[in-house]
Amino acid sequence: MKIHHNLTLFFLTISVLLGCKASSKVEDQKTTTTTQGREQTTGTLLQTIPTIQSSRSSEELLREADTFALTQKDMNFMESAETVRVEEEMNRMIQQIQTEYAHDTAFINAMADAQGEWLAFRDAHLLSRYPPGTYYGSIEPMCVSIEKRILTRQRIEQLRGWTEGIEEGDVCTGSAKFKPME
């Protein structure tokens, strides 16, 4: 199908206009001919999820995207940019945790393992929600971005126990620090 090609061209065009690099990862892609004589491209889900690397902040990209969000492609781009912003927030929290708890190497190693496993879970969940080889239409990248963002926000809430601390009196704090009393 030409959908992936058109989506890739869209993101490359937007990246040039906004001064960022856009890429789309394609794995195991193959083209087959259907019984109706149409070509169909199949591959992994990753071929429809753009990644955005920019010298500009995600907030700047969102503001600019918001001014022209009239088509499904534009909405896909906006959702992707918002998901990138939420992932950046999670990454900042992970870095903060690594800095604050650097003295506890057992915890840092366990947290690194847990974060790696969480990322694997998130990606597997997305693949189960939107299996490869099934066409969900032009809205699919937006839906994938929204689901990814929901999961990432849940992870951010889990990480808050380490960044903000847990109320004193909670006997099950584990490795998390106590929240300063006000």
PDB file of N, CA and C in Angstrom, residues 74-84 141-142 145-146:
ATOM      1  N   ASP A  74      -2.088  15.493   9.870  1.00  0.00           N
ATOM      2  CA  ASP A  74      -1.701  16.515  10.837  1.00  0.00           C
ATOM      3  C   ASP A  74      -1.998  16.059  12.260  1.00  0.00           C
ATOM      4  N   MET A  75      -3.158  15.445  12.457  1.00  0.00           N
ATOM      5  CA  MET A  75      -3.509  14.951  13.794  1.00  0.00           C
ATOM      6  C   MET A  75      -2.556  13.836  14.215  1.00  0.00           C
ATOM      7  N   ASN A  76      -2.174  12.974  13.274  1.00  0.00           N
ATOM      8  CA  ASN A  76      -1.195  11.923  13.572  1.00  0.00           C
ATOM      9  C   ASN A  76       0.113  12.549  14.047  1.00  0.00           C
ATOM     10  N   PHE A  77       0.551  13.583  13.354  1.00  0.00           N
ATOM     11  CA  PHE A  77       1.788  14.266  13.713  1.00  0.00           C
ATOM     12  C   PHE A  77       1.683  14.894  15.097  1.00  0.00           C
ATOM     13  N   MET A  78       0.563  15.567  15.379  1.00  0.00           N
ATOM     14  CA  MET A  78       0.375  16.204  16.683  1.00  0.00           C
ATOM     15  C   MET A  78       0.413  15.177  17.805  1.00  0.00           C
ATOM     16  N   GLU A  79      -0.275  14.056  17.619  1.00  0.00           N
ATOM     17  CA  GLU A  79      -0.297  13.017  18.654  1.00  0.00           C
ATOM     18  C   GLU A  79       1.093  12.423  18.856  1.00  0.00           C
ATOM     19  N   SER A  80       1.815  12.241  17.765  1.00  0.00           N
ATOM     20  CA  SER A  80       3.175  11.720  17.866  1.00  0.00           C
ATOM     21  C   SER A  80       4.064  12.699  18.632  1.00  0.00           C
ATOM     22  N   ALA A  81       3.947  13.980  18.327  1.00  0.00           N
ATOM     23  CA  ALA A  81       4.752  14.996  19.011  1.00  0.00           C
ATOM     24  C   ALA A  81       4.407  15.051  20.501  1.00  0.00           C
ATOM     25  N   GLU A  82       3.133  14.934  20.851  1.00  0.00           N
ATOM     26  CA  GLU A  82       2.724  14.929  22.262  1.00  0.00           C
ATOM     27  C   GLU A  82       3.271  13.690  22.971  1.00  0.00           C
ATOM     28  N   THR A  83       3.263  12.560  22.286  1.00  0.00           N
ATOM     29  CA  THR A  83       3.810  11.331  22.866  1.00  0.00           C
ATOM     30  C   THR A  83       5.307  11.483  23.100  1.00  0.00           C
ATOM     31  N   VAL A  84       6.012  12.104  22.180  1.00  0.00           N
ATOM     32  CA  VAL A  84       7.442  12.367  22.355  1.00  0.00           C
ATOM     33  C   VAL A  84       7.650  13.237  23.596  1.00  0.00           C
ATOM     34  N   PRO A 141      -1.704   5.538  13.188  1.00  0.00           N
ATOM     35  CA  PRO A 141      -0.585   6.160  13.903  1.00  0.00           C
ATOM     36  C   PRO A 141      -1.048   7.015  15.080  1.00  0.00           C
ATOM     37  N   MET A 142      -2.174   7.695  14.919  1.00  0.00           N
ATOM     38  CA  MET A 142      -2.704   8.505  16.005  1.00  0.00           C
ATOM     39  C   MET A 142      -3.122   7.614  17.172  1.00  0.00           C
ATOM     40  N   SER A 145      -0.099   6.248  18.975  1.00  0.00           N
ATOM     41  CA  SER A 145       0.521   7.293  19.796  1.00  0.00           C
ATOM     42  C   SER A 145      -0.266   7.535  21.075  1.00  0.00           C
ATOM     43  N   ILE A 146      -1.580   7.567  20.971  1.00  0.00           N
ATOM     44  CA  ILE A 146      -2.422   7.794  22.150  1.00  0.00           C
ATOM     45  C   ILE A 146      -2.247   6.659  23.149  1.00  0.00           C
TER      46      ILE A 146
END
